Coordinates of C-alpha atoms in Angstrom, one line a residue:
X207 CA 51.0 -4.8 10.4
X208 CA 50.5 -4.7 6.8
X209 CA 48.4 -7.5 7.0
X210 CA 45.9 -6.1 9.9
X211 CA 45.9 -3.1 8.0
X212 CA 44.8 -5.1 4.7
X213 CA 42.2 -7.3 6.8
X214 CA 40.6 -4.3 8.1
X215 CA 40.4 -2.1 4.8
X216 CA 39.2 -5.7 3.3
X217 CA 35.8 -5.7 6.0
X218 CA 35.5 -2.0 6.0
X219 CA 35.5 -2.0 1.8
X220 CA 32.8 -5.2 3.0
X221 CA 30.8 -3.2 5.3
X222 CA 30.0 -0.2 2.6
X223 CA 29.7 -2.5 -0.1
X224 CA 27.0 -4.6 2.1
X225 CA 25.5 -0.9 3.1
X226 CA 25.1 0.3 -0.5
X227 CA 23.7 -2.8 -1.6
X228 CA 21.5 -2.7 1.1
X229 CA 20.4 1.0 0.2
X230 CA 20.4 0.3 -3.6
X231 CA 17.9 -2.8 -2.6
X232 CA 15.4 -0.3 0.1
X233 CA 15.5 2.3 -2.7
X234 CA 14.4 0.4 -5.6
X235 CA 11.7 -1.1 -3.8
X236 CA 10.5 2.2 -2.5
X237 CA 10.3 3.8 -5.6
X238 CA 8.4 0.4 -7.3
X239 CA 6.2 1.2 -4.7
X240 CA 6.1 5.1 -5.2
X241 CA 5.4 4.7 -9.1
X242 CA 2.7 2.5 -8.2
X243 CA 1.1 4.8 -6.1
X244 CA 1.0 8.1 -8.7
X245 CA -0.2 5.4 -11.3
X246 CA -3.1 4.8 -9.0
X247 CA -3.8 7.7 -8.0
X248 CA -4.6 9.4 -11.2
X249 CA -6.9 7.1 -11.9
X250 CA -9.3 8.1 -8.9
X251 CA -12.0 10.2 -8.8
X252 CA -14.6 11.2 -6.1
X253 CA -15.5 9.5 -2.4
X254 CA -14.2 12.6 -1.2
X255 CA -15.7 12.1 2.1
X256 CA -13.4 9.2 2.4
X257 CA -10.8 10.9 1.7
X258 CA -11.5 13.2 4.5
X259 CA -12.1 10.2 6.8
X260 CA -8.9 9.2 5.8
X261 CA -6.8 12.6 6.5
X262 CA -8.9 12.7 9.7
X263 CA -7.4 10.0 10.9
X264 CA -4.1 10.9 10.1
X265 CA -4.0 14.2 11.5
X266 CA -6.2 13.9 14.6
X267 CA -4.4 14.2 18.2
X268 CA -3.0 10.3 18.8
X269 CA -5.4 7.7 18.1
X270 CA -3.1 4.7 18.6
X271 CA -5.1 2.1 16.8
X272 CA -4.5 1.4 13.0
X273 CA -7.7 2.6 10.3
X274 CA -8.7 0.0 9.0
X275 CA -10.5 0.2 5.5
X276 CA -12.4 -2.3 3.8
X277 CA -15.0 -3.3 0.5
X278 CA -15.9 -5.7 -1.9
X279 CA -13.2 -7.1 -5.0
X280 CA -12.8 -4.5 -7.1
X281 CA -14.5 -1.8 -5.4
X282 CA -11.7 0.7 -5.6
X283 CA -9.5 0.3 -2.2
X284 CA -6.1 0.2 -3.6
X285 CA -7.0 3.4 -5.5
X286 CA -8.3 5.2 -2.7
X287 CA -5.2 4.3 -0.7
X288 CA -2.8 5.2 -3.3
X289 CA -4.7 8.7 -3.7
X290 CA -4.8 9.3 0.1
X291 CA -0.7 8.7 0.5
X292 CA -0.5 10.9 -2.4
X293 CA -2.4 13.9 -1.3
X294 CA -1.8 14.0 1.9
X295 CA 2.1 14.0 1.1
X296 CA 2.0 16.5 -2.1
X297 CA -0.9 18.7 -0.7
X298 CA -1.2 18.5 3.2
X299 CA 1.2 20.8 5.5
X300 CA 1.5 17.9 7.9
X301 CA 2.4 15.6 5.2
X302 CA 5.2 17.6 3.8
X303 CA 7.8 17.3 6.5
X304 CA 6.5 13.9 7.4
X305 CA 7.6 10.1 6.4
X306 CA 5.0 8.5 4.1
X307 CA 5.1 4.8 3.3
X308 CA 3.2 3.1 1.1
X309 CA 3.0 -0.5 0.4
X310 CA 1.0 -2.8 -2.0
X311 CA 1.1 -5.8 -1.4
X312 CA 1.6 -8.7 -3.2
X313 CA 2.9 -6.1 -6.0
X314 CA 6.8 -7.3 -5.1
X315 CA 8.7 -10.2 -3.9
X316 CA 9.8 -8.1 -0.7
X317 CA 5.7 -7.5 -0.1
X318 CA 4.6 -10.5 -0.6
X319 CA 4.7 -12.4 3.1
X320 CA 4.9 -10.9 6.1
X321 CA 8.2 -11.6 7.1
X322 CA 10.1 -10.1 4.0
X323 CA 7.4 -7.2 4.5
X324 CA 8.4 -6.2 8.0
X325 CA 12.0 -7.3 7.2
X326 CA 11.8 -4.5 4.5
X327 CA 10.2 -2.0 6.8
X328 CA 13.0 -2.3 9.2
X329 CA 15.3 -2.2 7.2
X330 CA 13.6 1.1 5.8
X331 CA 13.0 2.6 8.6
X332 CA 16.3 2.4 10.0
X333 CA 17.7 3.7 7.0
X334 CA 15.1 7.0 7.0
X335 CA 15.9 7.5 10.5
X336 CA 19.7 6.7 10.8
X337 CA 18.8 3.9 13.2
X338 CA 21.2 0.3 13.2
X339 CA 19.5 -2.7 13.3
X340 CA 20.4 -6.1 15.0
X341 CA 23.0 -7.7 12.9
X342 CA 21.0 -10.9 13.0
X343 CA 17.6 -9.6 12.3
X344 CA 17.4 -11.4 8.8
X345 CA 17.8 -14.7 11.2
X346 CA 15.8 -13.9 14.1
X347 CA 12.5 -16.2 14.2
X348 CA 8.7 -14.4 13.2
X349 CA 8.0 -13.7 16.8
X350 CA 11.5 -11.9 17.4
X351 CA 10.9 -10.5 13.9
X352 CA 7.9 -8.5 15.1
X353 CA 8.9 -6.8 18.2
X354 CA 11.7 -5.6 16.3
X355 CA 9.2 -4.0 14.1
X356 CA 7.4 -2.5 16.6
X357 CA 10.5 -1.4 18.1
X358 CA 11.5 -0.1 14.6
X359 CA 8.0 2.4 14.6
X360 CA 9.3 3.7 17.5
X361 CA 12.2 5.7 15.7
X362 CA 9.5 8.2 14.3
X363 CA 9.6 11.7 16.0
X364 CA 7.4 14.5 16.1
X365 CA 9.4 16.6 13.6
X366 CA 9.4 13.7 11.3
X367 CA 6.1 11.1 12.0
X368 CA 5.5 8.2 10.2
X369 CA 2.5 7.3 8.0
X370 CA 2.2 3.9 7.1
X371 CA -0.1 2.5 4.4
X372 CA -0.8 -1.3 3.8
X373 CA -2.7 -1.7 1.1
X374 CA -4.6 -5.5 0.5
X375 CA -3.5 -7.2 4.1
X376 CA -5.5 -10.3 1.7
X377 CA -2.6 -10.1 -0.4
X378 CA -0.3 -11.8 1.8
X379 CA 0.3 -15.5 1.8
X380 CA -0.5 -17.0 4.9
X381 CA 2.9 -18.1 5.6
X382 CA 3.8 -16.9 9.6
X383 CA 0.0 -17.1 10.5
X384 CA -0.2 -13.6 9.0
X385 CA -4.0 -13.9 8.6
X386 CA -4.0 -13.3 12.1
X387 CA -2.8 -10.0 11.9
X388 CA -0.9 -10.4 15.5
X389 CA 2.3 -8.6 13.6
X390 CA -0.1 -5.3 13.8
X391 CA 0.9 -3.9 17.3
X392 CA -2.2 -3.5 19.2
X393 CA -1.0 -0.1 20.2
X394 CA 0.7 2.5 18.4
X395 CA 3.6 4.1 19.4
X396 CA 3.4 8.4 19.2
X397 CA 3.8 10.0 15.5
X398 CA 2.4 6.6 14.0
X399 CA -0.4 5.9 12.4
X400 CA -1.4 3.1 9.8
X401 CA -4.1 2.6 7.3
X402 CA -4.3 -0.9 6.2
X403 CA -7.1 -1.9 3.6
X404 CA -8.4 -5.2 2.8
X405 CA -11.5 -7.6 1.6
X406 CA -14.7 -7.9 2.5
X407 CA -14.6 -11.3 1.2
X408 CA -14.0 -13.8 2.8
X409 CA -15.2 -12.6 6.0
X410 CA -11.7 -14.5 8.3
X411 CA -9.5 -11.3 7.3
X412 CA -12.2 -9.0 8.5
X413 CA -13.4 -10.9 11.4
X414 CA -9.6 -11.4 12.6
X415 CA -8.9 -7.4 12.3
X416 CA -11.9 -6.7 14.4
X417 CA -11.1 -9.6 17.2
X418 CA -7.4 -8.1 16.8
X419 CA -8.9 -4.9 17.6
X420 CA -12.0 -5.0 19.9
X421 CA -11.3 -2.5 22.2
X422 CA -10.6 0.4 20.2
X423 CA -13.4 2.5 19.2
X424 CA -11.7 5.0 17.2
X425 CA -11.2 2.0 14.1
X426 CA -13.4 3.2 11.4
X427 CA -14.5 0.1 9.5
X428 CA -15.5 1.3 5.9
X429 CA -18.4 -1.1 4.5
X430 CA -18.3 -1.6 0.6
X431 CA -21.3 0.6 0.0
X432 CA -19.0 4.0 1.1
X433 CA -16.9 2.9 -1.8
X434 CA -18.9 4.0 -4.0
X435 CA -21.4 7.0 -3.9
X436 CA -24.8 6.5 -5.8
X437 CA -25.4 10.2 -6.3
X438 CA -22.0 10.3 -8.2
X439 CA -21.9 9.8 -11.7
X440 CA -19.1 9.7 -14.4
X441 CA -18.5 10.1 -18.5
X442 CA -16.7 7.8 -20.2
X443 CA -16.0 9.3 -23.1
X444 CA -14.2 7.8 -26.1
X445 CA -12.9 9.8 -29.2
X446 CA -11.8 7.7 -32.9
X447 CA -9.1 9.1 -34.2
X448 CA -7.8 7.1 -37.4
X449 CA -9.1 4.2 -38.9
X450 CA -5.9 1.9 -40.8
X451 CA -5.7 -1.0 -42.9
X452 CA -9.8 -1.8 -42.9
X453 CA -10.6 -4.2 -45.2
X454 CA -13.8 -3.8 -47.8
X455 CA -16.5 -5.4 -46.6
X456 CA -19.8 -3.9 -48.5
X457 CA -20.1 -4.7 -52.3
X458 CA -19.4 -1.1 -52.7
X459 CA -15.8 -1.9 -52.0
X460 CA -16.1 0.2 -48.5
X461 CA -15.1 -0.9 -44.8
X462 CA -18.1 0.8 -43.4
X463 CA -16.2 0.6 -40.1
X464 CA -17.8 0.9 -36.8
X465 CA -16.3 0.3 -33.1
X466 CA -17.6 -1.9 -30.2
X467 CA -17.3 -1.3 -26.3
X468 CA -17.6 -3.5 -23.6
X469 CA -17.5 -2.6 -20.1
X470 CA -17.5 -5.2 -17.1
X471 CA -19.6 -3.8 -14.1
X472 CA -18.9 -5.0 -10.4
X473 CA -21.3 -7.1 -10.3
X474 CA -20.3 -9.3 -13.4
X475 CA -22.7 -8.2 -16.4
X476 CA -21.0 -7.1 -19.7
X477 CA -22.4 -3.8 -21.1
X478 CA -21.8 -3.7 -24.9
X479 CA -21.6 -0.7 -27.1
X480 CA -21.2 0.4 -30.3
X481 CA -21.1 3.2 -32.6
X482 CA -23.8 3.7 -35.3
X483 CA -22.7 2.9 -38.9

């Protein structure tokens, strides 16, 4: 008896060990994630008709189609889908009560192929929404891996929907055949949506979201020109504090300091800058 009774404290002591572990492991990776996101965020400014488009989307009666969102290297997606997860959670009523994740990929070792990706969002998912998952889901092939994905967006409700945000789909490796995009289910389930972003260049990962996606005509592609608005305009304004440790240069024995600024555009060119002596 003593022994049962030993052998079963042993696997139960196992089992919460395994489950805190586990929690420790969804938690760090959600607030990695998290930082990133407020990081990026601050850094945006303007497009606000994307924005809208974005929160459209998210709180329009059920589109069950992902938004897809795309634009040249560089052009500012990752920030715009760092500030839309953000605002819509902090400053929406819809977004308050509801679950918000936000991934970037290729940012972490669990985001950085599809199948530790979707075995991370099952695992989180189930552990938002009290939900158990298979107990051999980290050995169940890709195809088996998927449906139990889809089956995992199922567990949002209506008092709690889920917003997902995929941020650089180019990001991924390859592995799985995940250029393909077949892991995105065609269909959403009810209180899901997901925004996904990636590059206009090269054209497969755009052409393979569209095929993926031909019959739905609520998928707002964004071109790279809606990235950035030329009526906007913004100051970049600079301010010298303190000069240290300047060597004399002039025969006066003075530094005669000045500062220099360069600034790489989108398209390449170096803009060079500097302060009058």
């Amino acid at each position: 008896c003593d022994d049962f009774c030993r052998t079963m404290s042993d696997s139960i002591l196992m089992g919460i060990r395994e489950s805190l572990v586990e929690s420790v492991e969804i938690y760090d990776e959600a607030l990695l994630h998290s930082n990133f996101c407020k990081r990026k965020s601050k850094s945006f400014v303007g497009r606000a008709q994307l924005i809208t488009d974005i929160t459209e989307y998210l709180v329009a009666a059920p589109r069950y189609k992902p938004l897809v969102v795309y634009g040249e290297y560089g052009c500012g997606k990752t920030s715009l889908m760092a500030h839309s997860a953000h605002m819509f959670k902090t400053s929406h009523p819809k977004g308050k009560d509801a679950v918000i994740i936000s991934r970037f990929l290729g940012t972490s070792p669990a985001a950085a192929t599809v199948r530790t990706l979707l075995l991370h969002l099952c695992n989180c998912l189930a552990f938002i929404y009290s939900k158990l998952l298979p107990p051999d889901i980290i050995s169940k092939d890709f195809e088996q891996l998927v449906k139990e994905f889809w089956r995992c967006l199922e567990f949002a409700e209506n008092e709690k929907p889920l917003y997902l945000f995929l941020d650089s789909l180019d990001q991924l490796s390859n592995e799985n055949n995940a250029y393909s995009f077949h892991w995105l289910p065609r269909e959403l389930p009810n209180n899901v949506k997901i925004v996904v972003s990636v590059l206009l260049n090269p054209p497969i990962f755009l052409k393979n979201l569209r095929s993926r996606f031909q019959d739905d005509v609520h998928t707002k592609i964004k071109s790279s020109q809606s990235f950035l608005d030329p009526t906007e305009t913004a100051t970049l304004t600079i301010k010298v504090v303190q000069g240290r440790y300047l060597l004399p240069m002039d025969k006066s024995g003075l530094s005669d300091p000045f500062c220099e600024l360069r600034v790489l555009t989108r398209n390449g060119k170096i803009i060079k800058k500097k302060t009058k002596k």
